[in-house]
Amino acid sequence: RLVSPCNVREVAVDDDVKALAASMQEDGLHVPIQVYPTGDGHDFVKFGHRRIAAATHLGWTHIDALVETAPDNEAELLVAQYNENEQRKGMSYLDRARVYARLRNLVLARRKIARKFGVSGPARSLALATRRADPKLQQGVEAGRIAPSALGPLRSQPAKVQAELADAAIQARTV
């Protein structure tokens, strides 16, 4: 009954979600998820994707939810999700880049995106360029082994060299 095609963060059952699941198992759900009706009998998840992942990991089939009115537009939803996620657990570099790209695809002006999130134009452009990088290079950025600013020079290398550098960086030798 829940739908959620528009989360700002990729949610995987990692150590953080497992820790959240353990807390929920022991203490219950402290903060309900927030949803709004889609009009076709489903509820769209506005906030609570990690809590849903933890509940699913525990085998729960129901979760408490607050039902709200739908936001005026997708850009408003993305900004609200971004802000909520940053307050709870900082988003990854690639998750931030994903939000910037989606807002740009919604034709939100680049300067407006920069103002909304307090990022400079070059920082936003670098994040967007990261989304176009080879997945191994993205993994190195996520792991903190490759500086986002190194992606420009790395992307100009042949694919084989990119892969070798990314593998070396991921194996703890930073680039």
mmCIF file of N, CA and C in Angstrom, residues 44-160:
data_model
loop_
_atom_site.group_PDB
_atom_site.id
_atom_site.type_symbol
_atom_site.label_atom_id
_atom_site.label_comp_id
_atom_site.label_asym_id
_atom_site.label_seq_id
_atom_site.Cartn_x
_atom_site.Cartn_y
_atom_site.Cartn_z
ATOM 1 N N PHE A 44 1.906 7.639 -0.380
ATOM 2 C CA PHE A 44 3.269 7.972 -0.793
ATOM 3 C C PHE A 44 4.090 8.276 0.450
ATOM 4 N N VAL A 45 5.265 7.668 0.564
ATOM 5 C CA VAL A 45 6.124 7.881 1.728
ATOM 6 C C VAL A 45 6.876 9.194 1.552
ATOM 7 N N LYS A 46 6.606 10.127 2.448
ATOM 8 C CA LYS A 46 7.291 11.421 2.429
ATOM 9 C C LYS A 46 8.562 11.339 3.273
ATOM 10 N N PHE A 47 8.427 10.863 4.510
ATOM 11 C CA PHE A 47 9.560 10.701 5.425
ATOM 12 C C PHE A 47 9.471 9.331 6.087
ATOM 13 N N GLY A 48 10.606 8.662 6.218
ATOM 14 C CA GLY A 48 10.631 7.404 6.959
ATOM 15 C C GLY A 48 11.137 6.207 6.187
ATOM 16 N N HIS A 49 11.857 6.423 5.105
ATOM 17 C CA HIS A 49 12.339 5.315 4.286
ATOM 18 C C HIS A 49 13.281 4.387 5.057
ATOM 19 N N ARG A 50 14.146 4.940 5.891
ATOM 20 C CA ARG A 50 15.053 4.095 6.686
ATOM 21 C C ARG A 50 14.265 3.311 7.733
ATOM 22 N N ARG A 51 13.260 3.927 8.317
ATOM 23 C CA ARG A 51 12.423 3.221 9.299
ATOM 24 C C ARG A 51 11.666 2.079 8.625
ATOM 25 N N ILE A 52 11.213 2.295 7.396
ATOM 26 C CA ILE A 52 10.526 1.229 6.656
ATOM 27 C C ILE A 52 11.514 0.096 6.362
ATOM 28 N N ALA A 53 12.726 0.440 5.950
ATOM 29 C CA ALA A 53 13.735 -0.597 5.680
ATOM 30 C C ALA A 53 14.022 -1.397 6.944
ATOM 31 N N ALA A 54 14.129 -0.721 8.087
ATOM 32 C CA ALA A 54 14.386 -1.409 9.357
ATOM 33 C C ALA A 54 13.206 -2.299 9.735
ATOM 34 N N ALA A 55 11.989 -1.789 9.573
ATOM 35 C CA ALA A 55 10.790 -2.570 9.892
ATOM 36 C C ALA A 55 10.693 -3.803 8.988
ATOM 37 N N THR A 56 10.988 -3.628 7.711
ATOM 38 C CA THR A 56 10.975 -4.747 6.766
ATOM 39 C C THR A 56 12.021 -5.775 7.159
ATOM 40 N N HIS A 57 13.206 -5.292 7.553
ATOM 41 C CA HIS A 57 14.282 -6.180 8.012
ATOM 42 C C HIS A 57 13.822 -7.006 9.213
ATOM 43 N N LEU A 58 12.987 -6.409 10.049
ATOM 44 C CA LEU A 58 12.469 -7.112 11.231
ATOM 45 C C LEU A 58 11.293 -8.023 10.903
ATOM 46 N N GLY A 59 10.778 -7.919 9.673
ATOM 47 C CA GLY A 59 9.632 -8.723 9.286
ATOM 48 C C GLY A 59 8.299 -8.112 9.651
ATOM 49 N N TRP A 60 8.313 -6.836 10.058
ATOM 50 C CA TRP A 60 7.066 -6.155 10.387
ATOM 51 C C TRP A 60 6.249 -5.977 9.111
ATOM 52 N N THR A 61 4.958 -6.116 9.221
ATOM 53 C CA THR A 61 4.077 -5.903 8.068
ATOM 54 C C THR A 61 3.271 -4.618 8.191
ATOM 55 N N HIS A 62 3.355 -3.967 9.359
ATOM 56 C CA HIS A 62 2.652 -2.699 9.579
ATOM 57 C C HIS A 62 3.596 -1.730 10.282
ATOM 58 N N ILE A 63 3.371 -0.447 10.044
ATOM 59 C CA ILE A 63 4.171 0.589 10.702
ATOM 60 C C ILE A 63 3.270 1.806 10.921
ATOM 61 N N ASP A 64 3.442 2.462 12.060
ATOM 62 C CA ASP A 64 2.644 3.658 12.342
ATOM 63 C C ASP A 64 2.996 4.772 11.358
ATOM 64 N N ALA A 65 1.978 5.502 10.934
ATOM 65 C CA ALA A 65 2.195 6.581 9.966
ATOM 66 C C ALA A 65 1.281 7.757 10.267
ATOM 67 N N LEU A 66 1.793 8.944 10.040
ATOM 68 C CA LEU A 66 1.000 10.171 10.080
ATOM 69 C C LEU A 66 0.623 10.487 8.639
ATOM 70 N N VAL A 67 -0.641 10.757 8.404
ATOM 71 C CA VAL A 67 -1.105 11.070 7.051
ATOM 72 C C VAL A 67 -1.195 12.591 6.922
ATOM 73 N N GLU A 68 -0.542 13.110 5.903
ATOM 74 C CA GLU A 68 -0.496 14.556 5.662
ATOM 75 C C GLU A 68 -1.102 14.871 4.298
ATOM 76 N N THR A 69 -1.179 16.152 4.005
ATOM 77 C CA THR A 69 -1.603 16.550 2.661
ATOM 78 C C THR A 69 -0.386 16.502 1.736
ATOM 79 N N ALA A 70 -0.638 16.292 0.486
ATOM 80 C CA ALA A 70 0.438 16.207 -0.503
ATOM 81 C C ALA A 70 1.111 17.564 -0.677
ATOM 82 N N PRO A 71 2.436 17.561 -0.955
ATOM 83 C CA PRO A 71 3.105 18.832 -1.243
ATOM 84 C C PRO A 71 2.600 19.399 -2.570
ATOM 85 N N ASP A 72 2.844 20.683 -2.780
ATOM 86 C CA ASP A 72 2.372 21.342 -3.998
ATOM 87 C C ASP A 72 3.042 20.808 -5.259
ATOM 88 N N ASN A 73 4.323 20.404 -5.137
ATOM 89 C CA ASN A 73 5.039 19.914 -6.308
ATOM 90 C C ASN A 73 6.206 19.034 -5.875
ATOM 91 N N GLU A 74 6.802 18.351 -6.828
ATOM 92 C CA GLU A 74 7.895 17.422 -6.528
ATOM 93 C C GLU A 74 9.122 18.148 -5.988
ATOM 94 N N ALA A 75 9.403 19.339 -6.480
ATOM 95 C CA ALA A 75 10.562 20.086 -5.993
ATOM 96 C C ALA A 75 10.409 20.389 -4.505
ATOM 97 N N GLU A 76 9.208 20.773 -4.090
ATOM 98 C CA GLU A 76 8.949 21.051 -2.674
ATOM 99 C C GLU A 76 9.193 19.786 -1.842
ATOM 100 N N LEU A 77 8.745 18.638 -2.346
ATOM 101 C CA LEU A 77 8.948 17.369 -1.651
ATOM 102 C C LEU A 77 10.438 17.048 -1.530
ATOM 103 N N LEU A 78 11.180 17.199 -2.610
ATOM 104 C CA LEU A 78 12.617 16.901 -2.585
ATOM 105 C C LEU A 78 13.357 17.776 -1.582
ATOM 106 N N VAL A 79 13.034 19.051 -1.552
ATOM 107 C CA VAL A 79 13.692 19.961 -0.610
ATOM 108 C C VAL A 79 13.346 19.561 0.822
ATOM 109 N N ALA A 80 12.090 19.226 1.085
ATOM 110 C CA ALA A 80 11.686 18.808 2.430
ATOM 111 C C ALA A 80 12.384 17.513 2.832
ATOM 112 N N GLN A 81 12.471 16.548 1.908
ATOM 113 C CA GLN A 81 13.150 15.290 2.213
ATOM 114 C C GLN A 81 14.640 15.523 2.463
ATOM 115 N N TYR A 82 15.239 16.357 1.639
ATOM 116 C CA TYR A 82 16.658 16.671 1.804
ATOM 117 C C TYR A 82 16.893 17.245 3.209
ATOM 118 N N ASN A 83 16.110 18.240 3.579
ATOM 119 C CA ASN A 83 16.292 18.887 4.877
ATOM 120 C C ASN A 83 16.054 17.917 6.029
ATOM 121 N N GLU A 84 15.020 17.097 5.934
ATOM 122 C CA GLU A 84 14.720 16.134 6.984
ATOM 123 C C GLU A 84 15.843 15.112 7.125
ATOM 124 N N ASN A 85 16.365 14.641 6.001
ATOM 125 C CA ASN A 85 17.437 13.652 6.038
ATOM 126 C C ASN A 85 18.723 14.239 6.605
ATOM 127 N N GLU A 86 19.036 15.455 6.226
ATOM 128 C CA GLU A 86 20.250 16.092 6.735
ATOM 129 C C GLU A 86 20.194 16.286 8.244
ATOM 130 N N GLN A 87 19.005 16.535 8.787
ATOM 131 C CA GLN A 87 18.865 16.724 10.229
ATOM 132 C C GLN A 87 19.020 15.411 10.980
ATOM 133 N N ARG A 88 18.554 14.313 10.420
ATOM 134 C CA ARG A 88 18.603 13.019 11.106
ATOM 135 C C ARG A 88 19.970 12.356 10.967
ATOM 136 N N LYS A 89 20.411 12.181 9.743
ATOM 137 C CA LYS A 89 21.689 11.532 9.456
ATOM 138 C C LYS A 89 22.160 12.090 8.137
ATOM 139 N N GLY A 90 23.269 12.786 8.176
ATOM 140 C CA GLY A 90 23.761 13.451 6.978
ATOM 141 C C GLY A 90 23.735 12.564 5.742
ATOM 142 N N MET A 91 23.344 13.150 4.635
ATOM 143 C CA MET A 91 23.272 12.403 3.389
ATOM 144 C C MET A 91 24.661 12.240 2.784
ATOM 145 N N SER A 92 24.815 11.191 1.995
ATOM 146 C CA SER A 92 26.084 10.963 1.321
ATOM 147 C C SER A 92 26.255 11.986 0.186
ATOM 148 N N TYR A 93 27.471 12.102 -0.275
ATOM 149 C CA TYR A 93 27.779 13.025 -1.367
ATOM 150 C C TYR A 93 26.936 12.697 -2.600
ATOM 151 N N LEU A 94 26.835 11.405 -2.934
ATOM 152 C CA LEU A 94 26.070 11.014 -4.120
ATOM 153 C C LEU A 94 24.570 11.202 -3.919
ATOM 154 N N ASP A 95 24.070 11.015 -2.693
ATOM 155 C CA ASP A 95 22.655 11.287 -2.439
ATOM 156 C C ASP A 95 22.360 12.770 -2.653
ATOM 157 N N ARG A 96 23.255 13.639 -2.177
ATOM 158 C CA ARG A 96 23.073 15.077 -2.413
ATOM 159 C C ARG A 96 23.083 15.376 -3.905
ATOM 160 N N ALA A 97 24.038 14.765 -4.611
ATOM 161 C CA ALA A 97 24.134 14.981 -6.057
ATOM 162 C C ALA A 97 22.859 14.519 -6.753
ATOM 163 N N ARG A 98 22.275 13.417 -6.282
ATOM 164 C CA ARG A 98 21.039 12.903 -6.858
ATOM 165 C C ARG A 98 19.909 13.928 -6.701
ATOM 166 N N VAL A 99 19.849 14.573 -5.540
ATOM 167 C CA VAL A 99 18.821 15.597 -5.313
ATOM 168 C C VAL A 99 19.039 16.774 -6.258
ATOM 169 N N TYR A 100 20.282 17.248 -6.363
ATOM 170 C CA TYR A 100 20.562 18.379 -7.257
ATOM 171 C C TYR A 100 20.155 18.031 -8.692
ATOM 172 N N ALA A 101 20.473 16.802 -9.131
ATOM 173 C CA ALA A 101 20.150 16.396 -10.498
ATOM 174 C C ALA A 101 18.636 16.335 -10.706
ATOM 175 N N ARG A 102 17.919 15.803 -9.744
ATOM 176 C CA ARG A 102 16.463 15.711 -9.894
ATOM 177 C C ARG A 102 15.830 17.096 -9.911
ATOM 178 N N LEU A 103 16.333 17.985 -9.074
ATOM 179 C CA LEU A 103 15.795 19.351 -9.082
ATOM 180 C C LEU A 103 16.122 20.042 -10.397
ATOM 181 N N ARG A 104 17.325 19.824 -10.903
ATOM 182 C CA ARG A 104 17.695 20.405 -12.193
ATOM 183 C C ARG A 104 16.800 19.851 -13.291
ATOM 184 N N ASN A 105 16.487 18.541 -13.233
ATOM 185 C CA ASN A 105 15.586 17.932 -14.219
ATOM 186 C C ASN A 105 14.172 18.498 -14.123
ATOM 187 N N LEU A 106 13.812 19.007 -12.948
ATOM 188 C CA LEU A 106 12.510 19.652 -12.776
ATOM 189 C C LEU A 106 12.572 21.119 -13.205
ATOM 190 N N VAL A 107 13.671 21.501 -13.819
ATOM 191 C CA VAL A 107 13.909 22.828 -14.364
ATOM 192 C C VAL A 107 13.961 23.887 -13.265
ATOM 193 N N LEU A 108 14.470 23.510 -12.115
ATOM 194 C CA LEU A 108 14.714 24.484 -11.067
ATOM 195 C C LEU A 108 16.047 25.157 -11.399
ATOM 196 N N ALA A 109 16.073 26.457 -11.404
ATOM 197 C CA ALA A 109 17.271 27.203 -11.789
ATOM 198 C C ALA A 109 18.466 26.805 -10.919
ATOM 199 N N ARG A 110 19.619 26.704 -11.544
ATOM 200 C CA ARG A 110 20.835 26.284 -10.837
ATOM 201 C C ARG A 110 21.140 27.186 -9.645
ATOM 202 N N ARG A 111 20.962 28.475 -9.814
ATOM 203 C CA ARG A 111 21.235 29.391 -8.698
ATOM 204 C C ARG A 111 20.264 29.165 -7.547
ATOM 205 N N LYS A 112 19.017 28.857 -7.888
ATOM 206 C CA LYS A 112 18.017 28.603 -6.855
ATOM 207 C C LYS A 112 18.372 27.331 -6.078
ATOM 208 N N ILE A 113 18.855 26.307 -6.770
ATOM 209 C CA ILE A 113 19.295 25.077 -6.106
ATOM 210 C C ILE A 113 20.442 25.406 -5.155
ATOM 211 N N ALA A 114 21.402 26.161 -5.634
ATOM 212 C CA ALA A 114 22.556 26.524 -4.802
ATOM 213 C C ALA A 114 22.111 27.285 -3.560
ATOM 214 N N ARG A 115 21.184 28.236 -3.727
ATOM 215 C CA ARG A 115 20.685 29.011 -2.576
ATOM 216 C C ARG A 115 19.930 28.132 -1.585
ATOM 217 N N LYS A 116 19.069 27.252 -2.082
ATOM 218 C CA LYS A 116 18.254 26.412 -1.202
ATOM 219 C C LYS A 116 19.116 25.535 -0.295
ATOM 220 N N PHE A 117 20.249 25.094 -0.799
ATOM 221 C CA PHE A 117 21.071 24.153 -0.048
ATOM 222 C C PHE A 117 22.372 24.750 0.456
ATOM 223 N N GLY A 118 22.584 26.019 0.205
ATOM 224 C CA GLY A 118 23.793 26.668 0.703
ATOM 225 C C GLY A 118 25.064 26.118 0.080
ATOM 226 N N VAL A 119 25.005 25.734 -1.188
ATOM 227 C CA VAL A 119 26.196 25.235 -1.878
ATOM 228 C C VAL A 119 26.552 26.204 -3.003
ATOM 229 N N SER A 120 27.819 26.280 -3.275
ATOM 230 C CA SER A 120 28.266 27.154 -4.353
ATOM 231 C C SER A 120 27.977 26.503 -5.696
ATOM 232 N N GLY A 121 27.972 27.315 -6.727
ATOM 233 C CA GLY A 121 27.779 26.794 -8.079
ATOM 234 C C GLY A 121 28.812 25.732 -8.435
ATOM 235 N N PRO A 122 30.107 25.998 -8.179
ATOM 236 C CA PRO A 122 31.107 24.967 -8.489
ATOM 237 C C PRO A 122 30.904 23.678 -7.690
ATOM 238 N N ALA A 123 30.515 23.783 -6.428
ATOM 239 C CA ALA A 123 30.293 22.573 -5.613
ATOM 240 C C ALA A 123 29.121 21.774 -6.167
ATOM 241 N N ARG A 124 28.060 22.465 -6.578
ATOM 242 C CA ARG A 124 26.904 21.793 -7.163
ATOM 243 C C ARG A 124 27.293 21.134 -8.483
ATOM 244 N N SER A 125 28.052 21.847 -9.309
ATOM 245 C CA SER A 125 28.491 21.288 -10.596
ATOM 246 C C SER A 125 29.370 20.061 -10.399
ATOM 247 N N LEU A 126 30.238 20.109 -9.398
ATOM 248 C CA LEU A 126 31.104 18.962 -9.101
ATOM 249 C C LEU A 126 30.269 17.761 -8.667
ATOM 250 N N ALA A 127 29.255 18.005 -7.841
ATOM 251 C CA ALA A 127 28.379 16.917 -7.405
ATOM 252 C C ALA A 127 27.650 16.311 -8.601
ATOM 253 N N LEU A 128 27.172 17.151 -9.504
ATOM 254 C CA LEU A 128 26.480 16.646 -10.685
ATOM 255 C C LEU A 128 27.429 15.861 -11.583
ATOM 256 N N ALA A 129 28.674 16.301 -11.705
ATOM 257 C CA ALA A 129 29.663 15.576 -12.502
ATOM 258 C C ALA A 129 29.952 14.210 -11.883
ATOM 259 N N THR A 130 29.916 14.131 -10.565
ATOM 260 C CA THR A 130 30.150 12.865 -9.881
ATOM 261 C C THR A 130 29.103 11.841 -10.291
ATOM 262 N N ARG A 131 27.871 12.295 -10.491
ATOM 263 C CA ARG A 131 26.802 11.378 -10.898
ATOM 264 C C ARG A 131 27.063 10.792 -12.287
ATOM 265 N N ARG A 132 27.862 11.472 -13.089
ATOM 266 C CA ARG A 132 28.167 10.975 -14.434
ATOM 267 C C ARG A 132 29.419 10.111 -14.473
ATOM 268 N N ALA A 133 30.103 9.986 -13.348
ATOM 269 C CA ALA A 133 31.344 9.222 -13.293
ATOM 270 C C ALA A 133 31.061 7.719 -13.304
ATOM 271 N N ASP A 134 32.086 6.966 -13.625
ATOM 272 C CA ASP A 134 32.022 5.509 -13.595
ATOM 273 C C ASP A 134 31.584 5.048 -12.202
ATOM 274 N N PRO A 135 30.744 4.009 -12.120
ATOM 275 C CA PRO A 135 30.270 3.537 -10.814
ATOM 276 C C PRO A 135 31.386 3.205 -9.826
ATOM 277 N N LYS A 136 32.510 2.684 -10.309
ATOM 278 C CA LYS A 136 33.630 2.399 -9.395
ATOM 279 C C LYS A 136 34.192 3.683 -8.806
ATOM 280 N N LEU A 137 34.266 4.726 -9.625
ATOM 281 C CA LEU A 137 34.746 6.010 -9.115
ATOM 282 C C LEU A 137 33.746 6.572 -8.097
ATOM 283 N N GLN A 138 32.453 6.423 -8.374
ATOM 284 C CA GLN A 138 31.435 6.866 -7.425
ATOM 285 C C GLN A 138 31.585 6.120 -6.100
ATOM 286 N N GLN A 139 31.856 4.826 -6.179
ATOM 287 C CA GLN A 139 32.045 4.016 -4.963
ATOM 288 C C GLN A 139 33.245 4.542 -4.171
ATOM 289 N N GLY A 140 34.298 4.925 -4.862
ATOM 290 C CA GLY A 140 35.477 5.488 -4.194
ATOM 291 C C GLY A 140 35.164 6.806 -3.511
ATOM 292 N N VAL A 141 34.339 7.640 -4.146
ATOM 293 C CA VAL A 141 33.916 8.908 -3.529
ATOM 294 C C VAL A 141 33.088 8.615 -2.287
ATOM 295 N N GLU A 142 32.122 7.696 -2.402
ATOM 296 C CA GLU A 142 31.266 7.345 -1.265
ATOM 297 C C GLU A 142 32.083 6.809 -0.098
ATOM 298 N N ALA A 143 33.127 6.045 -0.403
ATOM 299 C CA ALA A 143 33.965 5.459 0.648
ATOM 300 C C ALA A 143 34.934 6.482 1.240
ATOM 301 N N GLY A 144 34.962 7.678 0.650
ATOM 302 C CA GLY A 144 35.881 8.705 1.134
ATOM 303 C C GLY A 144 37.307 8.469 0.689
ATOM 304 N N ARG A 145 37.487 7.632 -0.313
ATOM 305 C CA ARG A 145 38.830 7.291 -0.800
ATOM 306 C C ARG A 145 39.251 8.114 -2.005
ATOM 307 N N ILE A 146 38.284 8.703 -2.683
ATOM 308 C CA ILE A 146 38.579 9.557 -3.838
ATOM 309 C C ILE A 146 37.920 10.907 -3.585
ATOM 310 N N ALA A 147 38.698 11.955 -3.689
ATOM 311 C CA ALA A 147 38.144 13.301 -3.529
ATOM 312 C C ALA A 147 37.304 13.627 -4.759
ATOM 313 N N PRO A 148 36.120 14.189 -4.564
ATOM 314 C CA PRO A 148 35.287 14.549 -5.719
ATOM 315 C C PRO A 148 36.048 15.422 -6.724
ATOM 316 N N SER A 149 36.919 16.271 -6.220
ATOM 317 C CA SER A 149 37.674 17.151 -7.129
ATOM 318 C C SER A 149 38.651 16.373 -8.011
ATOM 319 N N ALA A 150 38.964 15.128 -7.666
ATOM 320 C CA ALA A 150 39.869 14.310 -8.485
ATOM 321 C C ALA A 150 39.150 13.649 -9.651
ATOM 322 N N LEU A 151 37.826 13.696 -9.652
ATOM 323 C CA LEU A 151 37.078 12.995 -10.699
ATOM 324 C C LEU A 151 37.303 13.568 -12.090
ATOM 325 N N GLY A 152 37.425 14.890 -12.197
ATOM 326 C CA GLY A 152 37.651 15.491 -13.515
ATOM 327 C C GLY A 152 38.872 14.891 -14.202
ATOM 328 N N PRO A 153 40.044 14.966 -13.557
ATOM 329 C CA PRO A 153 41.228 14.353 -14.180
ATOM 330 C C PRO A 153 41.096 12.836 -14.364
ATOM 331 N N LEU A 154 40.445 12.157 -13.425
ATOM 332 C CA LEU A 154 40.301 10.705 -13.545
ATOM 333 C C LEU A 154 39.412 10.329 -14.721
ATOM 334 N N ARG A 155 38.342 11.104 -14.925
ATOM 335 C CA ARG A 155 37.406 10.792 -16.003
ATOM 336 C C ARG A 155 38.039 10.989 -17.378
ATOM 337 N N SER A 156 39.122 11.739 -17.448
ATOM 338 C CA SER A 156 39.775 11.939 -18.742
ATOM 339 C C SER A 156 40.693 10.769 -19.102
ATOM 340 N N GLN A 157 40.890 9.852 -18.163
ATOM 341 C CA GLN A 157 41.746 8.693 -18.404
ATOM 342 C C GLN A 157 40.958 7.588 -19.114
ATOM 343 N N PRO A 158 41.687 6.674 -19.779
ATOM 344 C CA PRO A 158 40.986 5.525 -20.387
ATOM 345 C C PRO A 158 40.245 4.722 -19.306
ATOM 346 N N ALA A 159 39.194 4.026 -19.711
ATOM 347 C CA ALA A 159 38.352 3.283 -18.767
ATOM 348 C C ALA A 159 39.165 2.315 -17.916
ATOM 349 N N LYS A 160 40.133 1.643 -18.513
ATOM 350 C CA LYS A 160 40.941 0.664 -17.770
ATOM 351 C C LYS A 160 41.729 1.356 -16.656
#
